[in-house]
PDB file of C-alpha atoms in Angstrom:
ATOM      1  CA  UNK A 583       0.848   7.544 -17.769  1.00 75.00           C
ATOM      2  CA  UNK A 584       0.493   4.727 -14.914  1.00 87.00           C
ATOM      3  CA  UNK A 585       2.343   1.859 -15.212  1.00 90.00           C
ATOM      4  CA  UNK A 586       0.573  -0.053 -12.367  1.00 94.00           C
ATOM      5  CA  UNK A 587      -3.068  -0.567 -10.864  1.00 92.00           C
ATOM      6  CA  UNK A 588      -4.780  -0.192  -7.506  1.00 92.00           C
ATOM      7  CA  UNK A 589      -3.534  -3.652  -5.818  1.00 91.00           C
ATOM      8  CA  UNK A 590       0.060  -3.070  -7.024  1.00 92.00           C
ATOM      9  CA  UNK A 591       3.152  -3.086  -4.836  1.00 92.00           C
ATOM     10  CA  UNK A 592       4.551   0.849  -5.499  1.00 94.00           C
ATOM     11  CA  UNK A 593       7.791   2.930  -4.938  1.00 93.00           C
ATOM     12  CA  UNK A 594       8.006   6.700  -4.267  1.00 93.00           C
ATOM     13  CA  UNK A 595      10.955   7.230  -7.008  1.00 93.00           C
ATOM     14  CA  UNK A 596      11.833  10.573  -4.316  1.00 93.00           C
ATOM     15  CA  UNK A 597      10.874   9.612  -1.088  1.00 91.00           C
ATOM     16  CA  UNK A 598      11.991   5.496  -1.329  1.00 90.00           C
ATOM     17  CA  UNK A 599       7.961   4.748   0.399  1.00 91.00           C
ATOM     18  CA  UNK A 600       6.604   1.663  -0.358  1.00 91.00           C
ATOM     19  CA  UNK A 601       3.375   0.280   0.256  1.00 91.00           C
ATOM     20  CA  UNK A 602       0.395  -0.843  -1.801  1.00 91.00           C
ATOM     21  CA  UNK A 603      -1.505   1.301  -4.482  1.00 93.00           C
ATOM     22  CA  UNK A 604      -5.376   2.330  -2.605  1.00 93.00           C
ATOM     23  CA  UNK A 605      -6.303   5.410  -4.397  1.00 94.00           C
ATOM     24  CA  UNK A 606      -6.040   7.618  -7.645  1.00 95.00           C
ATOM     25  CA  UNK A 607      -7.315  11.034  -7.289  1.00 94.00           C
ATOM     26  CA  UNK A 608      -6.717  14.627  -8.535  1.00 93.00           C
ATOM     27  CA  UNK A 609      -6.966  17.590  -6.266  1.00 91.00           C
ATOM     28  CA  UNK A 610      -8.286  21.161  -7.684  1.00 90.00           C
ATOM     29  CA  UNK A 611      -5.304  22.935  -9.459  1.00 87.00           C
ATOM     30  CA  UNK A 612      -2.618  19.585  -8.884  1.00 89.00           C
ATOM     31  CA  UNK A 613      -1.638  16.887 -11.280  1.00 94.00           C
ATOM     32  CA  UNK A 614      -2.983  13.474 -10.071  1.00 95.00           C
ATOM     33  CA  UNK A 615      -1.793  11.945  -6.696  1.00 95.00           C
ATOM     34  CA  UNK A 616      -1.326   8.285  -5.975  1.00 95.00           C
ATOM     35  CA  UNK A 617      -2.433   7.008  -2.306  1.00 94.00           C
ATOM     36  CA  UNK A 618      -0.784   3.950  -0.685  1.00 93.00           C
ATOM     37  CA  UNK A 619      -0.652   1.889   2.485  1.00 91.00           C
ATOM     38  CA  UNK A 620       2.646   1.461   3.922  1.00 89.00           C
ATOM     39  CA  UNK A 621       3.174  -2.089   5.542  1.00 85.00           C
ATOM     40  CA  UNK A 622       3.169  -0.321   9.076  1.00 84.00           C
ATOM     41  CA  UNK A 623      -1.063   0.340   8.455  1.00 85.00           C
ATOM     42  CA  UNK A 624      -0.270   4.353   7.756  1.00 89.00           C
ATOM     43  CA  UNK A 625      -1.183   6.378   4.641  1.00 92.00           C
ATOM     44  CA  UNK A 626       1.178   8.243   2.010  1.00 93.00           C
ATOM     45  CA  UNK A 627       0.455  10.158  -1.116  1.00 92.00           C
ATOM     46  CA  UNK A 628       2.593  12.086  -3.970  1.00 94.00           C
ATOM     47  CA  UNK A 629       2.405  12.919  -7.043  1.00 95.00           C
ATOM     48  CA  UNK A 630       1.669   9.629  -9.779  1.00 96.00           C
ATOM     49  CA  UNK A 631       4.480  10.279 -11.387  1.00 95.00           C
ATOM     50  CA  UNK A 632       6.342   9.604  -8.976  1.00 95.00           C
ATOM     51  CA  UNK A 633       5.791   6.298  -8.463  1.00 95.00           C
ATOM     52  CA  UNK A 634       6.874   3.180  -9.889  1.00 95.00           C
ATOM     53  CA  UNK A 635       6.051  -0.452  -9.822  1.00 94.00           C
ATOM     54  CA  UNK A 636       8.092  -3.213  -7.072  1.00 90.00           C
ATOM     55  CA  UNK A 637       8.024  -6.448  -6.173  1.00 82.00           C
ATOM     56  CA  UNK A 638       8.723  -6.047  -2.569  1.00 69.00           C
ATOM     57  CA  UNK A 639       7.461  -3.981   0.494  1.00 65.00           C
ATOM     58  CA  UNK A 640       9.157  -3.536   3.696  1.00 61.00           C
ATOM     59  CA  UNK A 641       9.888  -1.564   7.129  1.00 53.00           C
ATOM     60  CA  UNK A 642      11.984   1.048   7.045  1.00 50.00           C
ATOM     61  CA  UNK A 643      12.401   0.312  11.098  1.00 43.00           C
ATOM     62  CA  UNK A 644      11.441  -3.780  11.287  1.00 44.00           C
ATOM     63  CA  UNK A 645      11.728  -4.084  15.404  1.00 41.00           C
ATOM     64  CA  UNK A 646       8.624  -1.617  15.296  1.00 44.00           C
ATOM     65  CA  UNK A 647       6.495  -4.477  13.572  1.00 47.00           C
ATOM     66  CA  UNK A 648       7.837  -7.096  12.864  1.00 46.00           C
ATOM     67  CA  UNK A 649       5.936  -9.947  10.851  1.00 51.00           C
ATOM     68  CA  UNK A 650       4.205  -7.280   9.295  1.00 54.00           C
ATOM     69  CA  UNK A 651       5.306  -7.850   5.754  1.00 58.00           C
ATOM     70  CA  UNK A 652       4.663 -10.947   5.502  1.00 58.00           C
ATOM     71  CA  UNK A 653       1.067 -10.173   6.208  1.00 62.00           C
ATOM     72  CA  UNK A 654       1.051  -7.803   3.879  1.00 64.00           C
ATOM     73  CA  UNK A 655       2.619 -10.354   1.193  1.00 64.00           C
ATOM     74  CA  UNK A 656       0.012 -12.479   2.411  1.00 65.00           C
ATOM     75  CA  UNK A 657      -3.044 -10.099   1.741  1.00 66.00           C
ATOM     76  CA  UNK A 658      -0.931  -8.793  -1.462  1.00 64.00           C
ATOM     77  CA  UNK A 659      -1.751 -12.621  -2.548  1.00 65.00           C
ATOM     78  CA  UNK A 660      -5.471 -12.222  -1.740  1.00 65.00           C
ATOM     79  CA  UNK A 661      -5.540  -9.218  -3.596  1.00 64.00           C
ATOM     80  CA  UNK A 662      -4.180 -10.499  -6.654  1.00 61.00           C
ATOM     81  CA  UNK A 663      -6.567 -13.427  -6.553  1.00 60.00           C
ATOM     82  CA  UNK A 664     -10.007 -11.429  -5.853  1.00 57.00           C
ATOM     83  CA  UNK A 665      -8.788  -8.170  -7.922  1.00 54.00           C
ATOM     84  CA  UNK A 666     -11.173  -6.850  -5.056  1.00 52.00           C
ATOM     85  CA  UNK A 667      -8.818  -3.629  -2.862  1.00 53.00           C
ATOM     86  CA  UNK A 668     -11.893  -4.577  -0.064  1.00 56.00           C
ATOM     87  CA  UNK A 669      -9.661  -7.733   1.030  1.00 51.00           C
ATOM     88  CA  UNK A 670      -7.385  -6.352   2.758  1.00 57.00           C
ATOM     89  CA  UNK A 671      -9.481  -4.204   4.855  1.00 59.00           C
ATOM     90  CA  UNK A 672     -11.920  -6.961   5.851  1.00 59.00           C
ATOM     91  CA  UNK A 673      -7.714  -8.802   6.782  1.00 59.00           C
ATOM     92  CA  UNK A 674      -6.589  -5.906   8.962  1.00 63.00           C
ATOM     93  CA  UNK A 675     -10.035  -5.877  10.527  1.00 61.00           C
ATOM     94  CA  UNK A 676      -9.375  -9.694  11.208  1.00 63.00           C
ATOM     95  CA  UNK A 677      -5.489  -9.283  12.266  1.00 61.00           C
ATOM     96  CA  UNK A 678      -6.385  -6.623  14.845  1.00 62.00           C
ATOM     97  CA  UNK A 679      -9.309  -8.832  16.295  1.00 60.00           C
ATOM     98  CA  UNK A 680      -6.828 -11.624  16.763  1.00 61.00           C
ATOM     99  CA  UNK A 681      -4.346  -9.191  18.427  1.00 61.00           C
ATOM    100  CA  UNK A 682      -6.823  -8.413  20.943  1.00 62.00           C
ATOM    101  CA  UNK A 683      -7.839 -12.050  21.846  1.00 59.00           C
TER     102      UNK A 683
END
């Protein structure tokens, strides 16, 4: 049973990721996998299970990005207000034009 939604800020109870919920899904002959972004813009999945609900994201290695949670925290906030997983897509899509300006 999930205790937390796409949108949510998760924990991999084995592997200490964190990152924000983007997908559900269940591969042929495996028990259902959560997906999430990690603040540094890559992808991780395990098993749903595995994962638990947080309050707080964060870089394992912060002199690679740093600022970057507090992007995320910002388009966490966005999420929370639209319900809508689209937002923060449309903000990295925005961040990364401003980078290159």
């Amino acid at each position: 049973m999930r205790r937390f939604d796409i949108g949510d800020k998760i924990r991999c109870t084995e592997s200490g990721v964190r990152g924000i919920c983007v997908k559900f899904y269940t591969p042929t002959a495996c028990e259902e996998q959560t997906m999430v972004e990690t603040a540094d813009g890559r992808f991780y999945h395990a098993p749903t299970r595995t994962w638990e609900k947080t309050d707080t994201i964060y870089l394992e290695s912060p002199s690679r990005n740093i600022g970057i949670s507090a992007i995320y925290d910002s388009i966490y906030g966005e999420l929370q207000k639209s319900g809508k997983h689209m937002v923060m897509a449309r903000r990295k899509r925005e961040i990364k034009c401003e980078e290159n300006h």
